[in-house]
């Protein structure tokens, strides 16, 4: 496994629409392993392949609800087939928009169809944090970030803070 570099907004690649995976083979599994390692090392609970620059429909999630025990979930070609009308609100963050958070409303429940790590077809009913996380990650596959749901004013504030962070990070490197 290897830790990859996570792309930070603004970055055109993050706006790319990812493509379905045709075959779940060793190469795809290695990519999923690397994504998971990258996510854990960045203290995230979800990561889409496009966040490490790979436009494939791959997501990893681990809500880390089991105390200190890793419990990873892998989603290949995930597709939402049902969404509740009821919405819930969470304060969301994103590894591509580090250290900045905003409240986003999304359907509180969803049903997702996908292939698992072994390439087997699965359907999962998700609610609460998991439902939000899955929808956030599937958005990444369509080039959508959580800040797209905010008002222009709120989005601009976040983008401004983000560019400031980037400058500070660069200064540290020098
Ligand atoms: Zn994200």
Coordinates of C-alpha atoms and ligand atoms in Angstrom, one line a residue:
X1 CA 0.0 0.0 0.0
X2 CA 1.1 3.5 -0.7
X3 CA 0.0 6.9 0.5
X4 CA -0.9 9.2 -2.5
X5 CA -1.0 12.9 -2.8
X6 CA -4.5 14.3 -2.3
X7 CA -5.6 17.0 -4.8
X8 CA -6.7 20.3 -3.2
X9 CA -9.4 22.6 -4.6
X10 CA -9.2 24.6 -6.8
X11 CA -8.0 21.9 -9.2
X12 CA -9.6 21.1 -12.6
X13 CA -9.1 17.4 -12.2
X14 CA -11.5 17.5 -9.2
X15 CA -14.2 18.7 -11.6
X16 CA -13.7 15.8 -14.0
X17 CA -16.5 13.2 -14.3
X18 CA -15.1 9.7 -13.4
X19 CA -15.6 6.6 -15.6
X20 CA -16.9 3.2 -14.7
X21 CA -14.6 0.3 -14.0
X22 CA -15.0 -2.5 -16.5
X23 CA -13.3 -5.3 -14.5
X24 CA -12.4 -5.6 -10.9
X25 CA -8.9 -7.0 -11.0
X26 CA -5.7 -6.8 -9.0
X27 CA -4.8 -3.4 -10.3
X28 CA -8.2 -2.0 -9.1
X29 CA -7.8 -3.7 -5.7
X30 CA -4.3 -2.2 -5.3
X31 CA -5.8 1.2 -6.1
X32 CA -8.5 0.7 -3.5
X33 CA -5.8 -0.3 -1.0
X34 CA -3.8 2.8 -1.8
X35 CA -6.9 5.0 -1.5
X36 CA -7.7 3.5 1.9
X37 CA -4.1 4.1 3.2
X38 CA -4.2 7.6 1.9
X39 CA -7.6 8.3 3.6
X40 CA -6.4 6.9 6.9
X41 CA -3.2 8.8 6.8
X42 CA -5.1 12.1 6.2
X43 CA -7.6 11.2 9.0
X44 CA -10.6 11.2 6.6
X45 CA -13.6 9.0 6.6
X46 CA -14.1 8.8 2.8
X47 CA -12.1 9.2 -0.3
X48 CA -12.9 9.1 -4.1
X49 CA -10.3 8.0 -6.6
X50 CA -10.4 11.4 -8.4
X51 CA -9.1 13.0 -5.2
X52 CA -5.8 11.3 -5.9
X53 CA -6.1 12.2 -9.6
X54 CA -7.6 8.9 -10.9
X55 CA -10.9 9.4 -12.8
X56 CA -12.4 6.0 -12.0
X57 CA -15.7 5.3 -10.2
X58 CA -14.1 4.1 -6.9
X59 CA -14.8 5.1 -3.3
X60 CA -13.5 4.0 0.1
X61 CA -15.2 4.8 3.3
X62 CA -14.5 4.0 7.0
X63 CA -16.6 5.9 9.5
X64 CA -14.3 4.6 12.3
X65 CA -17.3 4.0 14.5
X66 CA -15.8 0.7 15.7
X67 CA -13.4 1.8 18.4
X68 CA -9.9 1.9 16.9
X69 CA -10.8 -1.1 14.7
X70 CA -10.6 -0.5 11.0
X71 CA -13.8 -1.4 9.1
X72 CA -13.3 -0.3 5.5
X73 CA -16.0 -0.3 2.9
X74 CA -15.2 -0.3 -0.8
X75 CA -17.6 0.9 -3.5
X76 CA -16.9 0.2 -7.2
X77 CA -19.2 1.9 -9.7
X78 CA -21.6 3.1 -7.0
X79 CA -24.9 4.4 -8.1
X80 CA -27.7 5.8 -5.9
X81 CA -30.9 4.0 -6.8
X82 CA -33.2 5.5 -4.1
X83 CA -33.1 8.6 -1.9
X84 CA -35.4 9.6 0.9
X85 CA -37.4 12.8 0.7
X86 CA -36.5 13.5 4.3
X87 CA -33.3 15.6 4.5
X88 CA -30.7 15.8 7.2
X89 CA -28.1 18.3 7.9
X90 CA -24.4 17.6 8.7
X91 CA -21.4 19.8 9.0
X92 CA -19.3 18.5 6.1
X93 CA -15.6 18.7 5.4
X94 CA -13.5 17.2 2.6
X95 CA -9.9 16.1 2.3
X96 CA -9.7 18.2 -0.9
X97 CA -10.9 21.3 1.1
X98 CA -8.8 20.8 4.3
X99 CA -9.8 22.2 7.7
X100 CA -12.9 24.0 6.4
X101 CA -16.5 22.9 7.1
X102 CA -20.0 23.9 6.2
X103 CA -23.5 22.6 6.8
X104 CA -25.0 20.7 3.9
X105 CA -28.5 19.3 3.6
X106 CA -28.9 15.9 1.8
X107 CA -31.4 13.1 1.7
X108 CA -31.1 11.4 5.1
X109 CA -31.4 7.9 3.6
X110 CA -30.2 6.4 0.4
X111 CA -29.9 3.0 -1.3
X112 CA -26.7 2.4 -3.3
X113 CA -25.9 -0.3 -5.8
X114 CA -22.2 -1.1 -6.3
X115 CA -19.6 -3.8 -6.8
X116 CA -17.6 -4.8 -3.7
X117 CA -13.8 -5.4 -3.4
X118 CA -14.3 -8.8 -5.0
X119 CA -16.4 -7.5 -7.8
X120 CA -19.7 -8.8 -6.4
X121 CA -22.9 -6.9 -7.0
X122 CA -24.3 -5.4 -3.8
X123 CA -27.1 -3.1 -2.6
X124 CA -26.7 -1.2 0.6
X125 CA -29.4 0.8 2.5
X126 CA -27.6 3.7 4.3
X127 CA -28.9 6.2 6.8
X128 CA -27.3 8.9 8.9
X129 CA -23.6 9.7 8.6
X130 CA -23.0 6.8 6.2
X131 CA -25.8 8.0 3.8
X132 CA -24.3 11.5 3.8
X133 CA -20.7 10.2 3.3
X134 CA -21.8 8.0 0.4
X135 CA -23.6 10.9 -1.3
X136 CA -20.6 13.2 -0.7
X137 CA -18.2 10.7 -2.3
X138 CA -20.5 9.9 -5.2
X139 CA -20.7 13.6 -5.9
X140 CA -16.9 13.6 -6.3
X141 CA -17.3 11.0 -9.1
X142 CA -19.5 13.6 -10.9
X143 CA -17.0 16.4 -10.3
X144 CA -19.2 17.9 -7.5
X145 CA -17.8 19.3 -4.2
X146 CA -19.8 20.1 -1.1
X147 CA -19.1 23.8 -1.5
X148 CA -21.2 23.7 -4.6
X149 CA -24.3 23.4 -2.4
X150 CA -23.5 26.6 -0.5
X151 CA -24.5 30.2 -1.4
X152 CA -22.0 32.0 -3.5
X153 CA -21.0 34.2 -0.5
X154 CA -20.3 31.2 1.8
X155 CA -18.4 29.4 -1.0
X156 CA -16.3 32.4 -1.7
X157 CA -15.4 32.7 2.0
X158 CA -14.3 29.1 2.0
X159 CA -12.3 29.4 -1.2
X160 CA -10.6 32.5 0.1
X161 CA -9.6 30.8 3.3
X162 CA -8.4 27.8 1.2
X163 CA -6.1 29.9 -0.9
X164 CA -4.7 31.5 2.2
X165 CA -4.0 28.1 3.6
X166 CA -2.2 27.1 0.4
X167 CA 0.1 30.2 0.6
X168 CA 0.9 29.4 4.2
X169 CA 1.7 25.8 3.4
X170 CA 4.0 26.9 0.6
X171 CA 5.8 29.2 3.0
X172 CA 6.5 26.3 5.3
X173 CA 8.0 24.3 2.5
X174 CA 10.4 27.1 1.7
Ligands
LIG1 ZN1 -14.7 15.1 -0.3

